Amino acid sequence: MLSTKIADFPRQANIRPALTPGLSNDAMTAHTDNSAQSSHAAFTTGLPPTQQAIPIYRTTPSDLPSVLAQLPAPQALWARTTGFDASPATTLLLPGADHDLGGVLLGVDPAQPLWQLAGLPAVLPSGIYRLASPAPAEHAALLHLGWALGALPTHKSTENQAGHGARLLLSPDEQDAVAPLVDAVRHVRRLVNLPANHLGPAQLASEVRQLAERHGAHYREWVGEALPAAGFALVHAVGQAASQAPRVTELTWGEDHLPLVVIVGKGVCFDSGGLDLKPAAGMRWMKKDMGGAAHGIALAELVMRARLAVRIQLVIPAVENAVGAGALRPGDIITAGNGTEVEIENTDAEGRLILADALHHAIQNAATPPALVIDLATLTGAARMALGPDLPALFSNHDDWANALLRVAQQHADPLWRLPLWAPYRRMLKSDHADTLNAASRPMGGAITAALFLENFVPAQLPWLHLDLFAWNLDARPGRPPGGEAQGLRALFALLSERFPAA
């Protein structure tokens, strides 16, 4: 069978399926030099006068006979001869009348519209393509987004290369609708993939400062020894042993009278575990422990770019959890910004400490009670054990907001799974010497006890969404290279766009 599974194509230039008759070598050359300059590089809004867009025929095994019946006889014969069966993620190049590429047959999974086109930009010959039949309205934007994600560069060697081989023909409105989302995903991936020696607390703070400058937002920063007096004793305690001083950055944007949305992102630029040192395998990818901060930065930019009718307060506590003379110790008791005495059960449960101070600061200093509080964090291995790498855990104290987020997450193929704030487990955080432990002494329900710890710092009357995410792809899949990944970001933006639409 000459149809090829998209995921199995080698990611190299000059792929030449030599057995396909009637196609020139130039037409059969696949380019993977994906442009890093703009998400628009994956698309085009017009055609040269003498050129026609190459049709892409999406089909399932059950629909294949009717699709073949619509094709020119030579193409249909070629598809039958090769044994193309339209199984998901398979593709077949169809010969054209003038020894060029006449079309593409693509086997798809109807339940996965986001990823149907994601494998194509890396393997199709250079040219301009179009969908042969209109997609359902609820799927069109996902198809376009998947194509664009598949066109993003996947490694350093393609990061600065201009040009793009395969482009999808869209209307200007369709292109403009997908571009911010692609840019946001790419921003998250870029930040999470940076090594800790390139993205420490100071550099992460600079990302927030540059974001504020781009959108005319207000920016503040607290650094090092100034942190405890400003209400960030937990942040200071976690980060004081590192070579770069810990810090907290704050961006505010939007008119004072608009509803306030607080966004807090965990910014642990590297997590050794502290004195409760992680094993080597557990430490290897801890550059990604600032994934929550990357999501917060990207979400804030999406909101500002869309000019939603909302005021946002983005707070990023940025630290490295290092081992040194000043390292936080098991048994230490630190007083949080809200006055809670926290006994350190485990120095590797540091993310919730810095989030706690950041949440309290944002809520305490708000001119009006927030309409919504969001925190994003690569917080617990327990969430990954429960839900795996692709499914972030959602915790919330407010059913309406939680259910709305789950609904839009399903609509936008950005899945989340709600876990309970099971109050009886608070007993696991009981301390004999302070108000609370920072982690349960028993290795059970870890994602829940972490969320319960954070709940102490959010007044019960304020709607709160807590996302415990992985921010990482373990495996190479079309549109999802190994490394940093955005999870829950598009769902959150869809929810904010729904609740606070731009005027």
PDB file of N, CA and C in Angstrom, residues 382-394 416-419 468:
ATOM      1  N   ALA A 382       1.422  13.964  41.288  1.00  0.00           N
ATOM      2  CA  ALA A 382       0.209  13.191  41.569  1.00  0.00           C
ATOM      3  C   ALA A 382      -0.854  13.414  40.507  1.00  0.00           C
ATOM      4  N   ALA A 383      -0.955  14.636  39.993  1.00  0.00           N
ATOM      5  CA  ALA A 383      -1.922  14.900  38.931  1.00  0.00           C
ATOM      6  C   ALA A 383      -1.568  14.120  37.678  1.00  0.00           C
ATOM      7  N   ARG A 384      -0.280  13.985  37.394  1.00  0.00           N
ATOM      8  CA  ARG A 384       0.139  13.215  36.222  1.00  0.00           C
ATOM      9  C   ARG A 384      -0.120  11.725  36.427  1.00  0.00           C
ATOM     10  N   MET A 385       0.101  11.242  37.634  1.00  0.00           N
ATOM     11  CA  MET A 385      -0.177   9.839  37.898  1.00  0.00           C
ATOM     12  C   MET A 385      -1.660   9.543  37.735  1.00  0.00           C
ATOM     13  N   ALA A 386      -2.508  10.497  38.127  1.00  0.00           N
ATOM     14  CA  ALA A 386      -3.952  10.291  38.041  1.00  0.00           C
ATOM     15  C   ALA A 386      -4.471  10.439  36.619  1.00  0.00           C
ATOM     16  N   LEU A 387      -3.978  11.434  35.880  1.00  0.00           N
ATOM     17  CA  LEU A 387      -4.581  11.811  34.605  1.00  0.00           C
ATOM     18  C   LEU A 387      -3.640  11.695  33.411  1.00  0.00           C
ATOM     19  N   GLY A 388      -2.374  11.386  33.639  1.00  0.00           N
ATOM     20  CA  GLY A 388      -1.437  11.284  32.525  1.00  0.00           C
ATOM     21  C   GLY A 388      -0.955  12.641  32.067  1.00  0.00           C
ATOM     22  N   PRO A 389      -0.101  12.665  31.038  1.00  0.00           N
ATOM     23  CA  PRO A 389       0.549  13.915  30.627  1.00  0.00           C
ATOM     24  C   PRO A 389      -0.331  14.872  29.837  1.00  0.00           C
ATOM     25  N   ASP A 390      -1.393  14.385  29.191  1.00  0.00           N
ATOM     26  CA  ASP A 390      -2.159  15.220  28.262  1.00  0.00           C
ATOM     27  C   ASP A 390      -3.364  15.906  28.897  1.00  0.00           C
ATOM     28  N   LEU A 391      -3.713  15.550  30.121  1.00  0.00           N
ATOM     29  CA  LEU A 391      -4.976  15.980  30.703  1.00  0.00           C
ATOM     30  C   LEU A 391      -4.719  16.749  31.996  1.00  0.00           C
ATOM     31  N   PRO A 392      -4.708  18.082  31.951  1.00  0.00           N
ATOM     32  CA  PRO A 392      -4.504  18.866  33.177  1.00  0.00           C
ATOM     33  C   PRO A 392      -5.657  18.692  34.156  1.00  0.00           C
ATOM     34  N   ALA A 393      -5.316  18.771  35.426  1.00  0.00           N
ATOM     35  CA  ALA A 393      -6.328  18.690  36.479  1.00  0.00           C
ATOM     36  C   ALA A 393      -6.869  20.085  36.768  1.00  0.00           C
ATOM     37  N   LEU A 394      -8.184  20.182  36.869  1.00  0.00           N
ATOM     38  CA  LEU A 394      -8.860  21.430  37.219  1.00  0.00           C
ATOM     39  C   LEU A 394      -9.461  21.287  38.616  1.00  0.00           C
ATOM     40  N   LEU A 416      -9.579  19.290  29.824  1.00  0.00           N
ATOM     41  CA  LEU A 416      -9.289  19.384  31.257  1.00  0.00           C
ATOM     42  C   LEU A 416     -10.144  18.338  31.959  1.00  0.00           C
ATOM     43  N   TRP A 417      -9.758  17.995  33.177  1.00  0.00           N
ATOM     44  CA  TRP A 417     -10.558  17.060  33.969  1.00  0.00           C
ATOM     45  C   TRP A 417     -10.634  17.599  35.396  1.00  0.00           C
ATOM     46  N   ARG A 418     -11.875  17.723  35.907  1.00  0.00           N
ATOM     47  CA  ARG A 418     -12.043  18.301  37.230  1.00  0.00           C
ATOM     48  C   ARG A 418     -11.810  17.251  38.317  1.00  0.00           C
ATOM     49  N   LEU A 419     -11.000  17.615  39.293  1.00  0.00           N
ATOM     50  CA  LEU A 419     -10.788  16.816  40.487  1.00  0.00           C
ATOM     51  C   LEU A 419     -11.359  17.567  41.691  1.00  0.00           C
ATOM     52  N   ASP A 468      -3.575  22.357  37.400  1.00  0.00           N
ATOM     53  CA  ASP A 468      -2.346  21.612  37.669  1.00  0.00           C
ATOM     54  C   ASP A 468      -1.997  20.884  36.372  1.00  0.00           C
TER      55      ASP A 468
END
